[in-house]
Coordinates of C-alpha atoms and ligand atoms in Angstrom, one line a residue:
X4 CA 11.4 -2.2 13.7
X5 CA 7.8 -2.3 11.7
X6 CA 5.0 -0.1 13.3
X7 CA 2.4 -2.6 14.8
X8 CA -0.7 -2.1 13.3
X9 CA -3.0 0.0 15.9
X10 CA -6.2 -2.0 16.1
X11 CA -8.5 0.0 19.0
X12 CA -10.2 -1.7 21.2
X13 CA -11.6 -0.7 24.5
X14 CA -9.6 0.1 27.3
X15 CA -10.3 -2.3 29.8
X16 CA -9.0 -3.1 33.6
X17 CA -6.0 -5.6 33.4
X18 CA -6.6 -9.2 33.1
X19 CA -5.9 -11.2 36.4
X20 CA -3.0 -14.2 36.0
X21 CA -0.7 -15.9 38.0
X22 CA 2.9 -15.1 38.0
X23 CA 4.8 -12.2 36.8
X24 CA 4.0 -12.6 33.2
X25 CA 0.7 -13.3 31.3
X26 CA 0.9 -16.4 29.1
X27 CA -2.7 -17.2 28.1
X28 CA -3.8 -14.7 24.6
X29 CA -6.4 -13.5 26.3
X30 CA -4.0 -12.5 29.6
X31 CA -2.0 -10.7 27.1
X32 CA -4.1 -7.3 27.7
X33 CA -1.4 -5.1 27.2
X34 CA -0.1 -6.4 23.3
X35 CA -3.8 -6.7 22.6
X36 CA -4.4 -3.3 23.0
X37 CA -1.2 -1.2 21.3
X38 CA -2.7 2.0 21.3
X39 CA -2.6 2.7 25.5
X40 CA 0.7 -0.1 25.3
X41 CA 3.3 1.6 22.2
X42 CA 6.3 1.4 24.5
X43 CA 5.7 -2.3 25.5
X44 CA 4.5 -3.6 22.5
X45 CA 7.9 -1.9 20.6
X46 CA 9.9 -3.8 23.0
X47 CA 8.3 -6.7 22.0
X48 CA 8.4 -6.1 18.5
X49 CA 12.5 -5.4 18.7
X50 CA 13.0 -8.7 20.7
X51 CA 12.0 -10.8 17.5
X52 CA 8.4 -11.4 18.1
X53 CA 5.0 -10.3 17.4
X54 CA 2.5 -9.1 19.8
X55 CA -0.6 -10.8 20.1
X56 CA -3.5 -10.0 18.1
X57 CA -1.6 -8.7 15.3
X58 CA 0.0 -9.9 12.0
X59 CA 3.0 -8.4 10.4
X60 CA 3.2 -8.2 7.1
X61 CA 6.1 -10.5 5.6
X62 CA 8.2 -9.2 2.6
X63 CA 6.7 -5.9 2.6
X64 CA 9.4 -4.2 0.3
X65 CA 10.0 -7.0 -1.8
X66 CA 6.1 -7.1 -2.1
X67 CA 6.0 -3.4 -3.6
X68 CA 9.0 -3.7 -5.6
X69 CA 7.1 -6.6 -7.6
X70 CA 4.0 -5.1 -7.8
X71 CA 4.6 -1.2 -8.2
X72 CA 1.6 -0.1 -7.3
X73 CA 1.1 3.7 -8.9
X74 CA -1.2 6.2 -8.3
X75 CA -4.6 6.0 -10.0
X76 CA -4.3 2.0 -10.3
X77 CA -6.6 -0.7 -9.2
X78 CA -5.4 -2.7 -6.7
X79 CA -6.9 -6.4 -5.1
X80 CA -5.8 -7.5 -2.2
X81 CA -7.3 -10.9 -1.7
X82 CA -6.1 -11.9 1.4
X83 CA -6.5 -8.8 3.4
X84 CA -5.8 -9.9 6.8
X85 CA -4.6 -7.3 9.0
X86 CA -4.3 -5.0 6.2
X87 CA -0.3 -4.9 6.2
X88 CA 0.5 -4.9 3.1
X89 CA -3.2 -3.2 1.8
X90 CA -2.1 -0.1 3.9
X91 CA 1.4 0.3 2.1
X92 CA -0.2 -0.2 -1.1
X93 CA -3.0 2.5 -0.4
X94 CA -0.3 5.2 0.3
X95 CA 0.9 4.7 -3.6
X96 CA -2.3 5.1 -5.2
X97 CA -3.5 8.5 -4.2
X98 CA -4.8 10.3 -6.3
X99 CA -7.5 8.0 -8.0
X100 CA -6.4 4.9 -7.1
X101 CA -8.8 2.3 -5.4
X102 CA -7.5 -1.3 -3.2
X103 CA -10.2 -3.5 -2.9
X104 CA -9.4 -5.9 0.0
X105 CA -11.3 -9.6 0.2
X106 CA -11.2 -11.7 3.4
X107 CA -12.9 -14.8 4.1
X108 CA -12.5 -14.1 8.0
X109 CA -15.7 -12.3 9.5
X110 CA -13.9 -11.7 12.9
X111 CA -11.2 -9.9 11.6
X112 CA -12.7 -8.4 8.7
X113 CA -14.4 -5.6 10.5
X114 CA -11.7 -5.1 12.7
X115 CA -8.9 -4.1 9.9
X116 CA -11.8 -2.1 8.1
X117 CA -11.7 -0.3 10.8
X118 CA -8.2 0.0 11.2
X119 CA -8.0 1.5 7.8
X120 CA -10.6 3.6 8.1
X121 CA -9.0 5.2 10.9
X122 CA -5.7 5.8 9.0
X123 CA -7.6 7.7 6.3
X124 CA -8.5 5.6 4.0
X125 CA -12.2 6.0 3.4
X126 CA -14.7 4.1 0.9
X127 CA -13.5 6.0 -2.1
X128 CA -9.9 4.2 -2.1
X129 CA -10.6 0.9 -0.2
X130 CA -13.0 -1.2 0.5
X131 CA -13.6 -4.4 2.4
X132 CA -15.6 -7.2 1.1
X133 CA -15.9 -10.7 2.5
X134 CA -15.5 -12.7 -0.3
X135 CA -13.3 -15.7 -1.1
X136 CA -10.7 -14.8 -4.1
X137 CA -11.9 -18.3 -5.5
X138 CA -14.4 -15.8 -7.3
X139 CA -11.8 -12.8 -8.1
X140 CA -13.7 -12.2 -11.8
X141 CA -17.7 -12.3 -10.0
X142 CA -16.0 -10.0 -7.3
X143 CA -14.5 -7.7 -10.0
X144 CA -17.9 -7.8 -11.8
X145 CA -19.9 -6.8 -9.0
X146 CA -17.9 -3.9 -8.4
X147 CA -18.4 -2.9 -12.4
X148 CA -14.8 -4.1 -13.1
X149 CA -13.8 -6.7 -15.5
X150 CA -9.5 -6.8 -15.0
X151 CA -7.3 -4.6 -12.8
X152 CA -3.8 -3.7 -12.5
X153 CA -2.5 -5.4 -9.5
X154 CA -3.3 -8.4 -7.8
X155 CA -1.5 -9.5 -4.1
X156 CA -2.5 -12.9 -2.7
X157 CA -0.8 -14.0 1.0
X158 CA -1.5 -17.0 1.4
X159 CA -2.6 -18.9 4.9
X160 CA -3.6 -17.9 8.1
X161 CA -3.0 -14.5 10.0
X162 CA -1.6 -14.0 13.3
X163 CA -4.9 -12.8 14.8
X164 CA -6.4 -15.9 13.8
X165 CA -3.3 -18.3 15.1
X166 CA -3.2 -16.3 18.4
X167 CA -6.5 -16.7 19.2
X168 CA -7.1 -20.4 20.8
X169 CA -11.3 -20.1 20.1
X170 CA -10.9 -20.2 16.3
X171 CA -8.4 -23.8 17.1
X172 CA -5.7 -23.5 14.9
X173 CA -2.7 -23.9 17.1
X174 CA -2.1 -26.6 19.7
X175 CA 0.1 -24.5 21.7
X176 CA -3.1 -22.8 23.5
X177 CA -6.2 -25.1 24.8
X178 CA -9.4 -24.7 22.1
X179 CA -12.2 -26.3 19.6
X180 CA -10.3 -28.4 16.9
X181 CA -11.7 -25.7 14.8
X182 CA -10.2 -24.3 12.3
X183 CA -12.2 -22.4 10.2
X184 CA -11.1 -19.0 8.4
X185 CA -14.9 -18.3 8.3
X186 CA -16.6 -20.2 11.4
X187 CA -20.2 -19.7 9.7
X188 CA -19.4 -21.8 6.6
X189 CA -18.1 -25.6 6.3
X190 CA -17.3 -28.0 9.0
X191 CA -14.5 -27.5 12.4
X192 CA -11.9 -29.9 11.9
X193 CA -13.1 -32.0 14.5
X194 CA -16.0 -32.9 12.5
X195 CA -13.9 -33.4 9.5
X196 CA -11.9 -36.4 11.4
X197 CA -15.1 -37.8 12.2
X198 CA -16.9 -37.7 9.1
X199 CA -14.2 -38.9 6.8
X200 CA -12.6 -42.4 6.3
X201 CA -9.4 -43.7 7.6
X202 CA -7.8 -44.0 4.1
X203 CA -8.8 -40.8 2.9
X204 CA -7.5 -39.1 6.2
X205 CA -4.4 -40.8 5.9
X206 CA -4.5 -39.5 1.8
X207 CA -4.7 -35.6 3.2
X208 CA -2.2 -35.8 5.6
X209 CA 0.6 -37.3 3.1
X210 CA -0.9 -34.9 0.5
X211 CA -1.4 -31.3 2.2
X212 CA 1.0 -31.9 4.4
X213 CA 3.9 -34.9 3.1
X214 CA 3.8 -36.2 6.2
X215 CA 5.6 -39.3 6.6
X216 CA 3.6 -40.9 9.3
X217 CA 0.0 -40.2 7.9
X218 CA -1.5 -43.8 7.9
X219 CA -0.5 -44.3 11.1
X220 CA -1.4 -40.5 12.1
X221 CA -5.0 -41.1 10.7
X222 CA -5.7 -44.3 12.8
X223 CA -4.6 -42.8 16.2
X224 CA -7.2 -39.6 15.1
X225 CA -10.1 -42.3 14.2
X226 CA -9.7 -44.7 17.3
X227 CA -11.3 -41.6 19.4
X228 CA -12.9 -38.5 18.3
X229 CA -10.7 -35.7 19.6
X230 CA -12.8 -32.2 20.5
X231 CA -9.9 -30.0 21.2
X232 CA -6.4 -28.5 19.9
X233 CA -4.4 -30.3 23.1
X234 CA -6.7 -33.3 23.0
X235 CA -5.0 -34.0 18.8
X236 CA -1.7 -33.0 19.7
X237 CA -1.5 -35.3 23.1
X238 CA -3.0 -38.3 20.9
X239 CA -0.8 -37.4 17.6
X240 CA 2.4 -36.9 20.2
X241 CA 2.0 -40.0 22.2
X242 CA 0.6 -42.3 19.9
X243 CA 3.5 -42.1 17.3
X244 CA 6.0 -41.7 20.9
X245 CA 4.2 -45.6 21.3
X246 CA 3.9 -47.1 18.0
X247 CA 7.6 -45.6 16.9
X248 CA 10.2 -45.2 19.9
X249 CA 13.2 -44.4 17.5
X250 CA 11.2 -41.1 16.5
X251 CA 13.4 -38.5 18.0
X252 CA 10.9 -35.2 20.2
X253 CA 12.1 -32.9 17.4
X254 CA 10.3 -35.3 15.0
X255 CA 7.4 -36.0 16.1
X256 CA 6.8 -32.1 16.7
X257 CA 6.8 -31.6 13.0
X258 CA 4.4 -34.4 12.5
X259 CA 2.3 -32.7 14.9
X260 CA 2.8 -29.5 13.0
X261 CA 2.4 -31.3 9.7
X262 CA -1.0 -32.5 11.3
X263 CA -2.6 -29.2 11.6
X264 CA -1.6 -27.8 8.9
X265 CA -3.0 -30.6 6.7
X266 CA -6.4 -30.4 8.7
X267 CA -6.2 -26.7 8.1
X268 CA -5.8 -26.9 4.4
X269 CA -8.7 -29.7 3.9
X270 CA -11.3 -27.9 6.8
X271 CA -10.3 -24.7 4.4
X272 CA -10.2 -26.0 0.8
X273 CA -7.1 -24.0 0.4
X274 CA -5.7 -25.9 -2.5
X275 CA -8.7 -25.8 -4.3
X276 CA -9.8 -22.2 -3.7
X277 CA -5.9 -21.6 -5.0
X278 CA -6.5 -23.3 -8.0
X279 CA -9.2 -21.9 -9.0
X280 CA -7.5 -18.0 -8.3
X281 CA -4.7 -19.0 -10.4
X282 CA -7.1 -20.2 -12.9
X283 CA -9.0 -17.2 -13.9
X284 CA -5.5 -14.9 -12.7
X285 CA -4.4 -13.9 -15.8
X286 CA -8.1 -13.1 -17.0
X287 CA -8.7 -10.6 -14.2
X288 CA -5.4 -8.4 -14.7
X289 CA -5.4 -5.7 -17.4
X290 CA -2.4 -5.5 -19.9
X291 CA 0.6 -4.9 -17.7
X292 CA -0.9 -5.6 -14.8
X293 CA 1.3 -7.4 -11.8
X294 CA 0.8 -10.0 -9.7
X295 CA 2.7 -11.7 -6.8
X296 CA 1.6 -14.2 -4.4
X297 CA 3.4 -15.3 -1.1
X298 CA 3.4 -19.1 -0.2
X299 CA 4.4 -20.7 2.9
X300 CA 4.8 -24.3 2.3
X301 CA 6.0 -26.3 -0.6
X302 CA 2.1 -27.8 -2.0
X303 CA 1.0 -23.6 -2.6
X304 CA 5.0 -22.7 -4.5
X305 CA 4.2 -25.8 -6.7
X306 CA 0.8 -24.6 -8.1
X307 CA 2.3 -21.1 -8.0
X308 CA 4.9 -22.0 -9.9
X309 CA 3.4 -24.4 -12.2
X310 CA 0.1 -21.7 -13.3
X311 CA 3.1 -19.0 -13.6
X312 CA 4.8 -20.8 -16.4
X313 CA 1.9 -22.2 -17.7
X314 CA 0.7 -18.9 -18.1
X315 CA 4.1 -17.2 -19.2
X316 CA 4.3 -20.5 -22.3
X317 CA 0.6 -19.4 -23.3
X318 CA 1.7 -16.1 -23.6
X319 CA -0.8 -14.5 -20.7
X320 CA 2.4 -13.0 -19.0
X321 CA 5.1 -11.3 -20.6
X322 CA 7.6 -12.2 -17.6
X323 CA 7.7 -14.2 -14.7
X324 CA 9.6 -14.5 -11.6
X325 CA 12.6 -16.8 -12.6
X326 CA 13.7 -17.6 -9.0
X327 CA 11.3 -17.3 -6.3
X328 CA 12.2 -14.8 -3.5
X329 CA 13.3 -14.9 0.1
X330 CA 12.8 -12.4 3.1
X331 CA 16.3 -11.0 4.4
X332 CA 18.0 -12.7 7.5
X333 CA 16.5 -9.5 9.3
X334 CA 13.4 -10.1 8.5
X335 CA 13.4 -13.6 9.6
X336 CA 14.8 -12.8 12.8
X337 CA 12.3 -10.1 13.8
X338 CA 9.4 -12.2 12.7
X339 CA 9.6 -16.4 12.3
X340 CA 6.7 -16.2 10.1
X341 CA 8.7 -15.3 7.1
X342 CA 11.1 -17.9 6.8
X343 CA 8.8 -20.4 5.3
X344 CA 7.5 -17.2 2.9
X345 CA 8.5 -17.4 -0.6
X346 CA 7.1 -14.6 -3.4
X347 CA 6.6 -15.1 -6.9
X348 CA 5.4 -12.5 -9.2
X349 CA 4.5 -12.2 -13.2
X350 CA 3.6 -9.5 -15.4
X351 CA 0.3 -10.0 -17.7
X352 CA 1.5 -9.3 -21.0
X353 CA 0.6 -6.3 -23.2
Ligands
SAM426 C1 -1.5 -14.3 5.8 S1 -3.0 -13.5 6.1 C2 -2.8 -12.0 5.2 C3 -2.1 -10.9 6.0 C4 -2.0 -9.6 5.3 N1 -1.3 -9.6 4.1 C5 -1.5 -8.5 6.2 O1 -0.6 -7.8 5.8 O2 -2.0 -8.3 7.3 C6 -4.1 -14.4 5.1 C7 -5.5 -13.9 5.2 O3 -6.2 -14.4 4.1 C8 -7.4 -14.9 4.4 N2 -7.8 -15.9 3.4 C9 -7.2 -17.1 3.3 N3 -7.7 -17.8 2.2 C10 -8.6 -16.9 1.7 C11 -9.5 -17.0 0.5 N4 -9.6 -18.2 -0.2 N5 -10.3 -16.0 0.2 C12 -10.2 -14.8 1.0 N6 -9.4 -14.7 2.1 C13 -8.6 -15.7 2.4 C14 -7.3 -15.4 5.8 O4 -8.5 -15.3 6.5 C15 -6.3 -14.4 6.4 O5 -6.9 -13.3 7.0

């Protein structure tokens, strides 16, 4: 069973909420606060599921045995997150080694700083920048760097930011159709129905998400504007329940899923922002260096896999990952997140 990661927060009187058990995130005052709840949030954490307000991180060993982090190295973690996987690399790269962890997330980002902080990890091996990894080389340039020896990218959303119904990502809690890894930049996903046309809604649901349905999909989202996570799934659900009875529940649940995670991809530019990483990849790691990157759906593995042989032909990396890799049947019991995961890894050649 992992260790949750022991954000502190004040200790506050419980929440009040009907019936025995608290379903609402915000309810959930015992998982959100692991430090006064170890024993119950170890329970839940050895039933299969992770307590709210924190992320696990997926494929930890398999992580370090691709990237072998070793002490004195430079490390960039650009999707810090919860700092999972940054705080299993930091404990291989004393003495004289340095992680430099980037989040878009401004919510969170202070938080894990913190976190790490408090497990010893001060400014001289880690520090926190909020940056996108769209702009790894200026990022390594304004730290005086110009390549470094690892590079981990995990791609998506975190836990914290699912869990938590204001920042709208999930439809299983009421919220803003938001959506936004960094709610000060760009437009909610609500605006992004609005603003767009039919066509080219229908184009970024078959694209980011190959969503069968997605012409159909898009008008039901255009005939009204929808303002909330519920409000899009109840229109999504019964619209395509209407316009196609033979679709069985189980299918139309996907479509619904399919539906925010294309919103989430277009609010986010993730596709782009990917691009552009793998991109200038192979220019930020110095001879030797490792990289591996964890994907969760099938239009991030493509690019991943595409820039990794692209890279290995031009002769950038010495080796790639021939297969790409899957968590163990364990770890996709104890935490669902990881059975979409797959990690890739190359080495930049010498
Ligand atoms: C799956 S989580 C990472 C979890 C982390 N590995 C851990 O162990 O806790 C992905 C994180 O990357 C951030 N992120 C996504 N796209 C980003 C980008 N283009 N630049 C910087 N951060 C990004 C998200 O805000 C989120 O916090």
């Amino acid at each position: 069973v992992q260790k949750p990661l022991l954000v502190p927060v004040a200790h506050t009187r419980r929440a009040r909420y009907p019936g025995k058990h608290p379903r609402r995130f915000d309810e959930k005052y015992k998982e959100l606060d692991p430090v006064h709840y170890t024993t119950e949030v170890q329970k839940i954490l050895a039933s299969g599921k992770t307590p709210a307000g924190s992320h696990r991180p997926v494929m930890l060993e398999e992580v370090l045995r691709c990237l072998q982090p070793a002490a004195g190295e430079i490390v960039v973690d650009c999707t810090l997150g919860g700092g999972g996987h940054a705080e299993a690399i930091l404990a291989h790269l004393r003495p004289g080694g340095r992680l430099i962890g980037l989040d878009v997330d401004p919510i969170e980002l202070p938080r894990t700083e913190a976190r790490l902080r408090a497990a010893g990890f001060g400014p001289d091996t880690f520090v926190a920048r909020r940056s996108n990894f769209s702009s790894l080389p200026k990022i390594l340039a304004s730290d005086a760097l110009s390549v470094v020896n690892v590079v981990l990218a995990d791609l998506g959303v975190s836990s914290m930011q699912i869990d938590n119904p204001a920042r709208g990502f999930t439809y299983k809690a009421p919220g803003p159709l938001d959506m936004r890894m960094n709610p000060s930049s760009g437009k909610p996903a609500s605006q992004l129905i609005t603003s767009i046309r039919e066509e080219a809604l229908a184009a970024l649901l078959a694209e980011n998400a190959d969503e069968p349905h997605a012409g159909l999909i898009a008008n039901l989202l255009k005939r009204q504007p929808v303002e909330t996570t519920h409000a899009t799934e109840r229109v999504v659900r019964m619209g395509l329940a209407e316009a196609l009875p033979e679709l069985k529940p189980a299918d139309i649940k996907m479509s619904v899923r399919r539906t925010f995670q294309a919103l989430r991809i277009a609010v986010n530019n993730e596709f782009s922002t990917l691009d552009e990483l793998l991109r200038t990849l192979p220019h930020c790691l110095a001879p030797g260096g490792r990289v591996a990157i964890l994907t969760f759906h099938s239009g991030e593995d493509r690019r991943v896999k595409k820039a990794f042989l692209a890279g290995h032909r031009a002769g950038m990396f010495s080796e790639v990952a021939k297969e790409v890799i899957r968590s163990t049947k364990e770890e996709t019991f104890s935490n669902r997140r990881a059975s979409a995961a797959k990690l890739r890894w190359a080495v930049r050649s010498r």
